[in-house]
Short mmCIF file of C-alpha atoms in Angstrom, two decimals:
data_model
loop_
_atom_site.label_atom_id
_atom_site.label_comp_id
_atom_site.label_asym_id
_atom_site.label_seq_id
_atom_site.Cartn_x
_atom_site.Cartn_y
_atom_site.Cartn_z
CA UNK A 108 -43.36 0.78 -23.65
CA UNK A 109 -42.17 3.89 -25.45
CA UNK A 110 -45.82 4.81 -26.04
CA UNK A 111 -46.55 4.52 -22.32
CA UNK A 112 -43.46 6.51 -21.43
CA UNK A 113 -44.42 9.34 -23.81
CA UNK A 114 -47.96 9.43 -22.40
CA UNK A 115 -46.69 9.67 -18.83
CA UNK A 116 -44.14 12.32 -19.78
CA UNK A 117 -46.90 14.52 -21.25
CA UNK A 118 -48.48 14.75 -17.79
CA UNK A 119 -46.11 17.61 -17.00
CA UNK A 120 -48.17 19.71 -19.42
CA UNK A 121 -51.28 19.14 -17.27
CA UNK A 122 -51.35 21.88 -14.65
CA UNK A 123 -53.69 19.86 -12.47
CA UNK A 124 -51.26 16.94 -12.23
CA UNK A 125 -48.99 17.12 -9.20
CA UNK A 126 -45.70 15.28 -9.05
CA UNK A 127 -44.49 13.47 -5.96
CA UNK A 128 -42.79 16.09 -3.73
CA UNK A 129 -39.40 14.35 -4.03
CA UNK A 130 -39.74 14.11 -7.82
CA UNK A 131 -41.18 17.53 -8.57
CA UNK A 132 -38.02 19.35 -9.62
CA UNK A 133 -36.98 16.61 -12.04
CA UNK A 134 -40.62 15.95 -13.04
CA UNK A 135 -40.29 12.20 -12.58
CA UNK A 136 -43.60 10.42 -13.01
CA UNK A 137 -42.42 6.88 -13.73
CA UNK A 138 -39.56 4.40 -13.87
CA UNK A 139 -39.70 1.45 -16.27
CA UNK A 140 -37.61 -1.68 -15.74
CA UNK A 141 -37.59 -4.98 -17.61
CA UNK A 142 -40.67 -6.44 -15.91
CA UNK A 143 -41.64 -3.71 -13.48
CA UNK A 144 -43.24 -0.29 -13.63
CA UNK A 145 -43.12 2.31 -10.84
CA UNK A 146 -45.50 5.29 -10.99
CA UNK A 147 -45.09 8.39 -8.81
CA UNK A 148 -47.52 11.19 -7.97
CA UNK A 149 -48.64 13.31 -5.09
CA UNK A 150 -51.12 11.51 -2.84
CA UNK A 151 -54.33 13.03 -4.20
CA UNK A 152 -57.07 11.59 -6.40
CA UNK A 153 -56.70 13.68 -9.57
CA UNK A 154 -53.01 12.95 -10.07
CA UNK A 155 -53.49 9.25 -9.38
CA UNK A 156 -56.40 9.17 -11.83
CA UNK A 157 -54.28 10.72 -14.58
CA UNK A 158 -51.55 8.11 -14.06
CA UNK A 159 -54.13 5.35 -14.19
CA UNK A 160 -55.72 6.74 -17.35
CA UNK A 161 -52.38 6.70 -19.14
CA UNK A 162 -51.86 3.13 -18.06
CA UNK A 163 -55.36 2.02 -19.14
CA UNK A 164 -54.95 3.75 -22.50
CA UNK A 165 -51.69 1.90 -23.05
CA UNK A 166 -53.44 -1.39 -22.24
CA UNK A 167 -56.19 -0.72 -24.78
CA UNK A 168 -53.66 0.05 -27.53
CA UNK A 169 -51.16 -2.73 -26.78
CA UNK A 170 -53.45 -5.41 -25.40
CA UNK A 171 -51.23 -5.72 -22.32
CA UNK A 172 -52.82 -5.71 -18.91
CA UNK A 173 -51.36 -5.63 -15.43
CA UNK A 174 -51.98 -8.45 -12.99
CA UNK A 175 -53.87 -6.64 -10.23
CA UNK A 176 -52.87 -9.34 -7.73
CA UNK A 177 -49.23 -8.31 -8.21
CA UNK A 178 -49.86 -4.56 -8.09
CA UNK A 179 -49.56 -2.51 -4.91
CA UNK A 180 -49.82 1.13 -3.94
CA UNK A 181 -47.60 2.75 -1.32
CA UNK A 182 -48.52 5.87 0.61
CA UNK A 183 -46.52 8.42 2.52
CA UNK A 184 -48.24 11.00 4.71
CA UNK A 185 -51.66 10.48 3.08
CA UNK A 186 -54.89 10.74 5.06
CA UNK A 187 -57.08 7.66 5.40
CA UNK A 188 -59.99 9.25 3.56
CA UNK A 189 -57.78 9.95 0.54
CA UNK A 190 -56.41 6.43 0.71
CA UNK A 191 -59.91 5.02 0.44
CA UNK A 192 -60.68 7.19 -2.59
CA UNK A 193 -57.49 6.13 -4.34
CA UNK A 194 -58.11 2.47 -3.49
CA UNK A 195 -61.58 2.71 -5.09
CA UNK A 196 -60.05 4.17 -8.26
CA UNK A 197 -57.24 1.66 -8.66
CA UNK A 198 -58.49 -1.46 -6.97
CA UNK A 199 -54.94 -2.24 -5.81
CA UNK A 200 -54.04 -3.43 -2.34
CA UNK A 201 -51.92 -1.23 -0.10
CA UNK A 202 -48.34 -2.37 0.05
CA UNK A 203 -46.02 -2.11 3.01
CA UNK A 204 -42.31 -1.62 3.32
CA UNK A 205 -40.11 -3.54 3.27
CA UNK A 206 -40.31 -5.16 -0.13
CA UNK A 207 -37.63 -7.01 -2.06
CA UNK A 208 -36.52 -6.17 -5.56
CA UNK A 209 -34.07 -8.53 -7.28
CA UNK A 210 -33.44 -10.11 -3.88
CA UNK A 211 -32.43 -6.85 -2.17
CA UNK A 212 -34.70 -5.19 0.45
CA UNK A 213 -36.21 -1.81 -0.42
CA UNK A 214 -37.04 0.04 2.76
CA UNK A 215 -37.56 3.63 3.90
CA UNK A 216 -35.97 3.26 7.32
CA UNK A 217 -32.73 2.04 8.81
CA UNK A 218 -31.52 -1.25 7.35
CA UNK A 219 -31.49 -3.56 10.35
CA UNK A 220 -29.84 -6.87 11.10
CA UNK A 221 -33.16 -8.68 10.59
CA UNK A 222 -33.63 -7.00 7.20
CA UNK A 223 -30.47 -8.78 6.06
CA UNK A 224 -31.63 -12.25 7.08
CA UNK A 225 -32.20 -13.21 3.40
CA UNK A 226 -28.51 -12.48 2.82
CA UNK A 227 -27.47 -14.63 5.79
CA UNK A 228 -29.82 -17.42 4.70
CA UNK A 229 -28.39 -17.44 1.20
CA UNK A 230 -24.80 -17.57 2.43
CA UNK A 231 -25.60 -20.18 5.09
CA UNK A 232 -27.45 -22.35 2.58
CA UNK A 233 -24.50 -22.29 0.21
CA UNK A 234 -22.06 -23.12 2.99
CA UNK A 235 -24.20 -25.91 4.41
CA UNK A 236 -24.47 -27.56 1.00
CA UNK A 237 -20.70 -27.64 0.68
CA UNK A 238 -20.10 -28.62 4.32
CA UNK A 239 -21.79 -31.95 3.56
CA UNK A 240 -18.83 -32.77 1.31
CA UNK A 241 -16.48 -34.35 3.85
CA UNK A 242 -13.59 -34.58 1.37
CA UNK A 243 -13.50 -30.81 0.92
CA UNK A 244 -10.01 -29.50 1.65
CA UNK A 245 -8.99 -26.11 3.03
CA UNK A 246 -8.16 -25.07 -0.54
CA UNK A 247 -11.64 -26.13 -1.69
CA UNK A 248 -13.27 -24.12 1.08
CA UNK A 249 -11.16 -21.11 0.13
CA UNK A 250 -12.22 -21.42 -3.50
CA UNK A 251 -15.91 -21.49 -2.54
CA UNK A 252 -15.53 -18.38 -0.37
CA UNK A 253 -13.67 -16.50 -3.11
CA UNK A 254 -16.10 -17.42 -5.88
CA UNK A 255 -19.59 -18.37 -4.72
CA UNK A 256 -19.85 -16.50 -1.41
CA UNK A 257 -17.97 -13.39 -2.55
CA UNK A 258 -20.38 -13.07 -5.48
CA UNK A 259 -23.36 -12.90 -3.11
CA UNK A 260 -21.60 -10.39 -0.84
CA UNK A 261 -20.48 -8.18 -3.74
CA UNK A 262 -24.03 -8.04 -5.12
CA UNK A 263 -25.50 -6.88 -1.81
CA UNK A 264 -22.76 -4.40 -0.95
CA UNK A 265 -22.96 -2.94 -4.45
CA UNK A 266 -26.65 -2.15 -3.90
CA UNK A 267 -26.81 -1.41 -0.16
CA UNK A 268 -24.65 0.02 2.56
CA UNK A 269 -24.81 -2.74 5.12
CA UNK A 270 -24.63 -2.16 8.89
CA UNK A 271 -21.33 -2.95 10.61
CA UNK A 272 -22.96 -5.75 12.61
CA UNK A 273 -24.11 -7.42 9.39
CA UNK A 274 -20.65 -7.13 7.81
CA UNK A 275 -19.01 -8.67 10.87
CA UNK A 276 -21.49 -11.55 10.74
CA UNK A 277 -20.68 -12.19 7.07
CA UNK A 278 -16.97 -12.32 7.81
CA UNK A 279 -17.69 -14.62 10.76
CA UNK A 280 -19.68 -17.06 8.61
CA UNK A 281 -16.86 -17.23 6.07
CA UNK A 282 -14.22 -17.63 8.78
CA UNK A 283 -16.14 -20.47 10.44
CA UNK A 284 -16.59 -22.23 7.11
CA UNK A 285 -12.91 -21.93 6.18
CA UNK A 286 -11.49 -23.30 9.42
CA UNK A 287 -14.29 -25.78 10.15
CA UNK A 288 -15.26 -24.18 13.47
CA UNK A 289 -18.93 -24.23 14.51
CA UNK A 290 -20.64 -21.80 16.90
CA UNK A 291 -20.38 -24.22 19.83
CA UNK A 292 -16.77 -25.25 19.25
CA UNK A 293 -13.70 -23.89 21.00
CA UNK A 294 -11.50 -24.56 17.97
CA UNK A 295 -9.29 -21.57 17.22
CA UNK A 296 -8.74 -20.50 13.57
CA UNK A 297 -5.22 -21.24 12.40
CA UNK A 298 -4.76 -17.72 10.99
CA UNK A 299 -6.51 -14.47 11.91
CA UNK A 300 -9.19 -13.36 9.43
CA UNK A 301 -7.49 -10.00 8.87
CA UNK A 302 -4.43 -11.87 7.62
CA UNK A 303 -6.53 -14.13 5.38
CA UNK A 304 -8.08 -11.03 3.79
CA UNK A 305 -4.73 -9.59 2.75
CA UNK A 306 -3.73 -9.87 -0.88
CA UNK A 307 -1.59 -12.83 -1.91
CA UNK A 308 1.37 -10.54 -2.53
CA UNK A 309 1.02 -9.27 1.04
CA UNK A 310 1.04 -12.75 2.54
CA UNK A 311 -2.71 -13.34 2.66
CA UNK A 312 -5.12 -15.42 0.60
CA UNK A 313 -6.85 -12.68 -1.34
CA UNK A 314 -10.26 -13.13 0.31
CA UNK A 315 -12.38 -9.98 0.19
CA UNK A 316 -13.36 -8.60 3.59
CA UNK A 317 -17.05 -7.65 3.60
CA UNK A 318 -16.32 -4.55 5.69
CA UNK A 319 -13.67 -3.13 3.37
CA UNK A 320 -15.64 -4.06 0.25
CA UNK A 321 -18.67 -2.24 1.65
CA UNK A 322 -16.57 0.91 2.07
CA UNK A 323 -15.16 0.55 -1.44
CA UNK A 324 -18.68 0.27 -2.89
CA UNK A 325 -19.77 3.38 -0.98
CA UNK A 326 -16.75 5.34 -2.22
CA UNK A 327 -17.49 4.32 -5.78
CA UNK A 328 -21.06 5.66 -5.42
CA UNK A 329 -19.69 8.91 -3.97
CA UNK A 330 -17.31 9.22 -6.91
CA UNK A 331 -20.15 8.75 -9.39
CA UNK A 332 -22.10 11.51 -7.61
CA UNK A 333 -19.00 13.70 -7.78
CA UNK A 334 -18.06 13.10 -11.41
CA UNK A 335 -21.20 12.05 -13.30
CA UNK A 336 -24.26 14.28 -13.25
CA UNK A 337 -26.06 12.72 -16.22
CA UNK A 338 -27.57 9.63 -14.60
CA UNK A 339 -31.10 10.07 -13.30
CA UNK A 340 -30.35 8.76 -9.80
CA UNK A 341 -27.42 11.15 -9.48
CA UNK A 342 -29.54 14.08 -10.65
CA UNK A 343 -32.12 13.11 -8.03
CA UNK A 344 -29.47 13.11 -5.29
CA UNK A 345 -28.19 16.52 -6.36
CA UNK A 346 -31.70 17.97 -6.28
CA UNK A 347 -32.76 16.43 -2.96
CA UNK A 348 -29.57 16.10 -0.90
CA UNK A 349 -26.76 18.22 -2.30
CA UNK A 350 -28.65 21.29 -3.53
CA UNK A 351 -25.54 22.78 -5.14
CA UNK A 352 -23.28 21.69 -2.25
CA UNK A 353 -20.11 19.64 -2.67
CA UNK A 354 -20.40 15.90 -2.02
CA UNK A 355 -17.10 16.07 -0.11
CA UNK A 356 -18.34 18.76 2.27
CA UNK A 357 -22.10 18.32 2.63
CA UNK A 358 -23.34 17.22 6.04
CA UNK A 359 -26.32 14.98 6.77
CA UNK A 360 -29.57 16.66 7.75
CA UNK A 361 -32.18 15.37 10.17
CA UNK A 362 -34.68 14.55 7.42
CA UNK A 363 -32.21 12.68 5.20
CA UNK A 364 -32.57 8.96 4.63
CA UNK A 365 -30.60 6.47 6.67
CA UNK A 366 -28.81 5.20 3.55
CA UNK A 367 -27.62 8.69 2.65
CA UNK A 368 -26.37 9.23 6.19
CA UNK A 369 -24.46 5.94 6.02
CA UNK A 370 -22.87 7.01 2.75
CA UNK A 371 -21.64 10.22 4.32
CA UNK A 372 -20.50 8.37 7.44
CA UNK A 373 -18.24 6.11 5.37
CA UNK A 374 -16.99 9.17 3.47
CA UNK A 375 -16.04 10.87 6.73
CA UNK A 376 -14.38 7.74 8.06
CA UNK A 377 -12.21 7.27 4.95
CA UNK A 378 -11.34 10.97 4.80
CA UNK A 379 -10.26 10.88 8.44
CA UNK A 380 -7.94 7.95 7.75
CA UNK A 381 -6.49 9.37 4.52
CA UNK A 382 -6.19 12.94 5.74
CA UNK A 383 -8.85 14.84 3.83
CA UNK A 384 -10.95 15.01 0.69
CA UNK A 385 -8.08 15.60 -1.74
CA UNK A 386 -6.22 12.48 -0.62
CA UNK A 387 -9.46 10.49 -0.87
CA UNK A 388 -10.03 11.75 -4.41
CA UNK A 389 -6.47 10.82 -5.36
CA UNK A 390 -6.94 7.31 -4.00
CA UNK A 391 -10.16 6.82 -5.97
CA UNK A 392 -8.62 8.28 -9.14
CA UNK A 393 -5.73 5.84 -8.85
CA UNK A 394 -8.32 3.04 -8.87
CA UNK A 395 -10.02 4.25 -12.08
CA UNK A 396 -9.96 2.83 -15.56
CA UNK A 397 -11.48 5.00 -18.27
CA UNK A 398 -12.67 7.39 -15.51
CA UNK A 399 -14.62 4.62 -13.75
CA UNK A 400 -13.45 3.21 -10.38
CA UNK A 401 -12.62 -0.49 -10.47
CA UNK A 402 -13.99 -1.98 -7.25
CA UNK A 403 -11.28 -4.62 -6.85
CA UNK A 404 -8.54 -2.00 -7.29
CA UNK A 405 -10.29 0.41 -4.94
CA UNK A 406 -10.59 -2.39 -2.39
CA UNK A 407 -6.85 -3.06 -2.55
CA UNK A 408 -6.05 0.62 -2.19
CA UNK A 409 -8.33 0.88 0.86
CA UNK A 410 -6.75 -2.15 2.51
CA UNK A 411 -3.98 -1.57 5.01
CA UNK A 412 -0.67 -0.91 3.32
CA UNK A 413 1.46 -4.00 3.83
CA UNK A 414 4.83 -4.75 2.29
CA UNK A 415 4.83 -7.60 -0.22
CA UNK A 416 6.28 -10.87 1.03
CA UNK A 417 9.12 -12.39 -1.01
CA UNK A 418 7.65 -15.90 -1.04
CA UNK A 419 4.18 -15.36 -2.50
CA UNK A 420 5.16 -16.53 -6.00
CA UNK A 421 6.67 -19.68 -4.55
CA UNK A 422 3.48 -20.53 -2.67
CA UNK A 423 0.97 -19.43 -5.30
CA UNK A 424 2.96 -20.27 -8.44
CA UNK A 425 1.12 -20.73 -11.70
CA UNK A 426 1.43 -24.54 -11.78
CA UNK A 427 0.95 -25.14 -8.06
CA UNK A 428 -1.99 -27.26 -6.94
CA UNK A 429 -4.30 -25.20 -4.63
CA UNK A 430 -4.26 -27.76 -1.80
CA UNK A 431 -0.45 -27.85 -1.96
CA UNK A 432 -0.29 -24.05 -1.89
CA UNK A 433 -2.62 -23.81 1.11
CA UNK A 434 -0.55 -26.19 3.27
CA UNK A 435 2.65 -24.45 2.21
CA UNK A 436 1.09 -21.08 3.11
CA UNK A 437 0.27 -22.37 6.59
CA UNK A 438 3.72 -23.93 6.95
CA UNK A 439 5.69 -20.84 6.00
CA UNK A 440 3.84 -18.88 8.69
CA UNK A 441 4.33 -21.75 11.16
CA UNK A 442 0.59 -22.21 11.62
CA UNK A 443 0.38 -25.94 10.98
CA UNK A 444 -0.57 -27.84 14.13
CA UNK A 445 2.77 -29.54 14.59
CA UNK A 446 3.35 -31.34 17.88
CA UNK A 447 5.49 -28.59 19.38
CA UNK A 448 2.60 -26.14 18.98
CA UNK A 449 0.07 -28.65 20.31
CA UNK A 450 2.29 -29.22 23.33
CA UNK A 451 2.38 -25.49 24.09
CA UNK A 452 -1.42 -25.39 23.97
CA UNK A 453 -1.66 -28.29 26.39
CA UNK A 454 -3.48 -30.49 23.87
CA UNK A 455 -0.84 -33.26 23.98
CA UNK A 456 1.58 -34.25 26.73
CA UNK A 457 4.56 -35.51 24.69
CA UNK A 458 6.29 -34.63 21.46
CA UNK A 459 8.12 -37.05 19.19
CA UNK A 460 8.50 -36.99 15.43
CA UNK A 461 6.61 -39.91 13.93
CA UNK A 462 8.70 -39.91 10.75
CA UNK A 463 12.10 -40.33 12.46
CA UNK A 464 13.48 -43.41 14.12
CA UNK A 465 15.29 -41.27 16.70
CA UNK A 466 13.84 -39.53 19.77
CA UNK A 467 13.57 -36.10 18.14
CA UNK A 468 10.81 -33.57 18.83
CA UNK A 469 8.57 -32.50 15.97
CA UNK A 470 8.58 -28.88 14.82
CA UNK A 471 8.01 -27.25 11.48
CA UNK A 472 11.72 -26.82 10.73
CA UNK A 473 12.43 -30.42 11.71
CA UNK A 474 9.50 -31.90 9.82
CA UNK A 475 10.40 -29.94 6.65
CA UNK A 476 13.16 -31.04 5.83
CA UNK A 477 15.66 -31.78 8.62
CA UNK A 478 14.01 -35.08 9.53
CA UNK A 479 15.94 -38.04 8.04
CA UNK A 480 12.74 -39.29 6.37
CA UNK A 481 11.81 -35.96 4.76
CA UNK A 482 15.42 -35.01 3.95
CA UNK A 483 15.76 -38.24 1.98
CA UNK A 484 12.61 -37.34 0.02
CA UNK A 485 13.74 -33.77 -0.63
CA UNK A 486 17.28 -34.75 -1.65
CA UNK A 487 15.86 -37.33 -4.08
CA UNK A 488 13.54 -34.73 -5.59
CA UNK A 489 16.43 -32.27 -5.93
CA UNK A 490 18.50 -34.95 -7.72
CA UNK A 491 15.56 -35.65 -10.02
CA UNK A 492 15.25 -31.93 -10.80
CA UNK A 493 19.04 -31.51 -11.26
CA UNK A 494 19.23 -28.84 -8.57
CA UNK A 495 22.67 -27.22 -8.41
CA UNK A 496 22.09 -26.16 -4.79
CA UNK A 497 21.14 -28.57 -2.06
CA UNK A 498 19.89 -27.84 1.41
CA UNK A 499 17.55 -29.41 3.94
CA UNK A 500 17.30 -26.33 6.14
CA UNK A 501 13.83 -24.76 6.10
CA UNK A 502 14.97 -21.13 6.07
CA UNK A 503 17.69 -21.72 3.48
CA UNK A 504 15.29 -23.51 1.13
CA UNK A 505 12.71 -20.73 1.30
CA UNK A 506 15.28 -17.96 0.96
CA UNK A 507 16.65 -19.70 -2.08
CA UNK A 508 13.24 -20.16 -3.69
CA UNK A 509 12.17 -16.59 -2.83
CA UNK A 510 15.18 -15.24 -4.73
CA UNK A 511 14.21 -17.08 -7.93
CA UNK A 512 13.21 -14.82 -10.79
CA UNK A 513 11.52 -15.39 -14.10
CA UNK A 514 8.44 -17.16 -15.41
CA UNK A 515 10.12 -20.03 -17.20
CA UNK A 516 8.75 -23.57 -17.03
CA UNK A 517 11.79 -24.64 -15.05
CA UNK A 518 11.15 -22.04 -12.33
CA UNK A 519 7.46 -22.99 -12.17
CA UNK A 520 8.34 -26.67 -11.92
CA UNK A 521 10.75 -26.04 -9.04
CA UNK A 522 8.02 -24.21 -7.13
CA UNK A 523 5.60 -27.01 -7.92
CA UNK A 524 7.80 -29.79 -6.52
CA UNK A 525 8.54 -27.78 -3.36
CA UNK A 526 4.87 -27.29 -2.43
CA UNK A 527 4.05 -30.86 -3.51
CA UNK A 528 6.81 -32.22 -1.25
CA UNK A 529 5.59 -30.20 1.74
CA UNK A 530 2.04 -31.39 1.17
CA UNK A 531 2.99 -35.07 0.81
CA UNK A 532 5.20 -35.01 3.91
CA UNK A 533 2.44 -33.35 5.95
CA UNK A 534 -0.14 -35.83 4.69
CA UNK A 535 2.12 -38.75 5.55
CA UNK A 536 2.71 -37.36 9.02
CA UNK A 537 -1.07 -37.10 9.61
CA UNK A 538 -1.70 -40.59 8.22
CA UNK A 539 0.81 -42.08 10.66
CA UNK A 540 -0.57 -40.20 13.66
CA UNK A 541 -4.29 -40.59 13.06
CA UNK A 542 -4.79 -43.72 10.94
CA UNK A 543 -1.54 -45.63 11.62
CA UNK A 544 -1.01 -46.02 7.88
CA UNK A 545 2.63 -45.90 6.83
CA UNK A 546 4.05 -45.23 3.38
CA UNK A 547 7.71 -45.52 2.46
CA UNK A 548 9.80 -42.53 1.45
CA UNK A 549 10.29 -44.05 -2.02
CA UNK A 550 6.52 -44.28 -2.47
CA UNK A 551 6.11 -40.59 -1.61
CA UNK A 552 8.87 -39.69 -4.05
CA UNK A 553 6.99 -41.53 -6.80
CA UNK A 554 3.78 -39.70 -5.86
CA UNK A 555 5.50 -36.29 -6.04
CA UNK A 556 7.09 -37.11 -9.40
CA UNK A 557 3.82 -38.42 -10.79
CA UNK A 558 1.84 -35.35 -9.71
CA UNK A 559 4.47 -32.98 -11.09
CA UNK A 560 4.67 -34.86 -14.40
CA UNK A 561 0.88 -34.97 -14.74
CA UNK A 562 0.59 -31.22 -14.21
CA UNK A 563 3.34 -30.49 -16.72
CA UNK A 564 1.79 -32.72 -19.37
CA UNK A 565 -1.61 -31.07 -18.85
CA UNK A 566 -0.11 -27.57 -19.01
CA UNK A 567 2.31 -27.60 -21.95
CA UNK A 568 4.37 -24.42 -22.52
#
């Protein structure tokens, strides 16, 4: 391929060869990728012939030939008579935008909602495959969103600036999958998506919002344009769009591409929020490592500034089981569908704790751990763990755990048994209400001890 590249580069010495108008200043005649070759020239027969001669000469020397069925030629502002002449020379079919490269659409116009249907189809297909698994917990759904789905979203937003409508749809698909709500259901998500997308330290779940990630990707591209003028694509932008202007001050022109206008629109939006170009530069620089912006760090810096919650280590401790952590996260924000909340919504007409023998209403604070059934479990677990402090008051327990410091095994184990106890009590409550299956408090204590012991043995210090 070096031979072909040298032959094409020599075309600049031919005065009759004319570069593509957008590639003239940089004298770009070709781009070579792993399995693809792009050739550029002005839409006239001589220049196209010279490109084709270089390519044919390379084929004769190397023995490699292009598959004409997979080759296309794209025109811009070329008369039909010239098109016919070029078609006779090459024998290639005329291509039409849009085309896809590595799964991403390449288009010359505004990226529309319909252009992003392959993205929606890929996300939907992944979600539908996992939705068939009826044993999938909230924690399992969260893991899929944060790993599989986020990977697809990050790939697209790193290559394209997606329309706002598309980004909202992506967030909607993920929200529906997490909470199990379909398009025709009136089921309300337990927690707002904006809260879910906060970092774990800020009380969220660390899910990446497609809208904020899209802005972070755009800012990273702007920073590369600002700081790195060696890459070919950045040189091309400077020659065609900036023309010695500053990336932080240049305004979009009528003939600029839609993608470039979107890039500047996001720049203006971020600058308006942060208070100018200098503050925006400082934010990006604070997200850099070895002079390169780290997308995840830039995303966090772009997210709304929220004070860290004191309980995040307790919920998301290193030894905690994800499904335990998820239920505890819902409980600490009082978003579990306890009977007092269902009564307020008008879903049920009466409220009585199914774990107690007395006529006591069910609420989060009562269920964990004031109820005689759950308090017996928690006191037994505290005895087993040799807790010096004892309390069955929800707020006191969480204040106590939130004040714990250190990363010792003992601290991690205490956090583990707390979230495991909350999970087991909640599961027992649901079993009694919906399946009429009853387990004794002693049995749940054994389950909590067994799960804690198993985790400790599998994660030695």
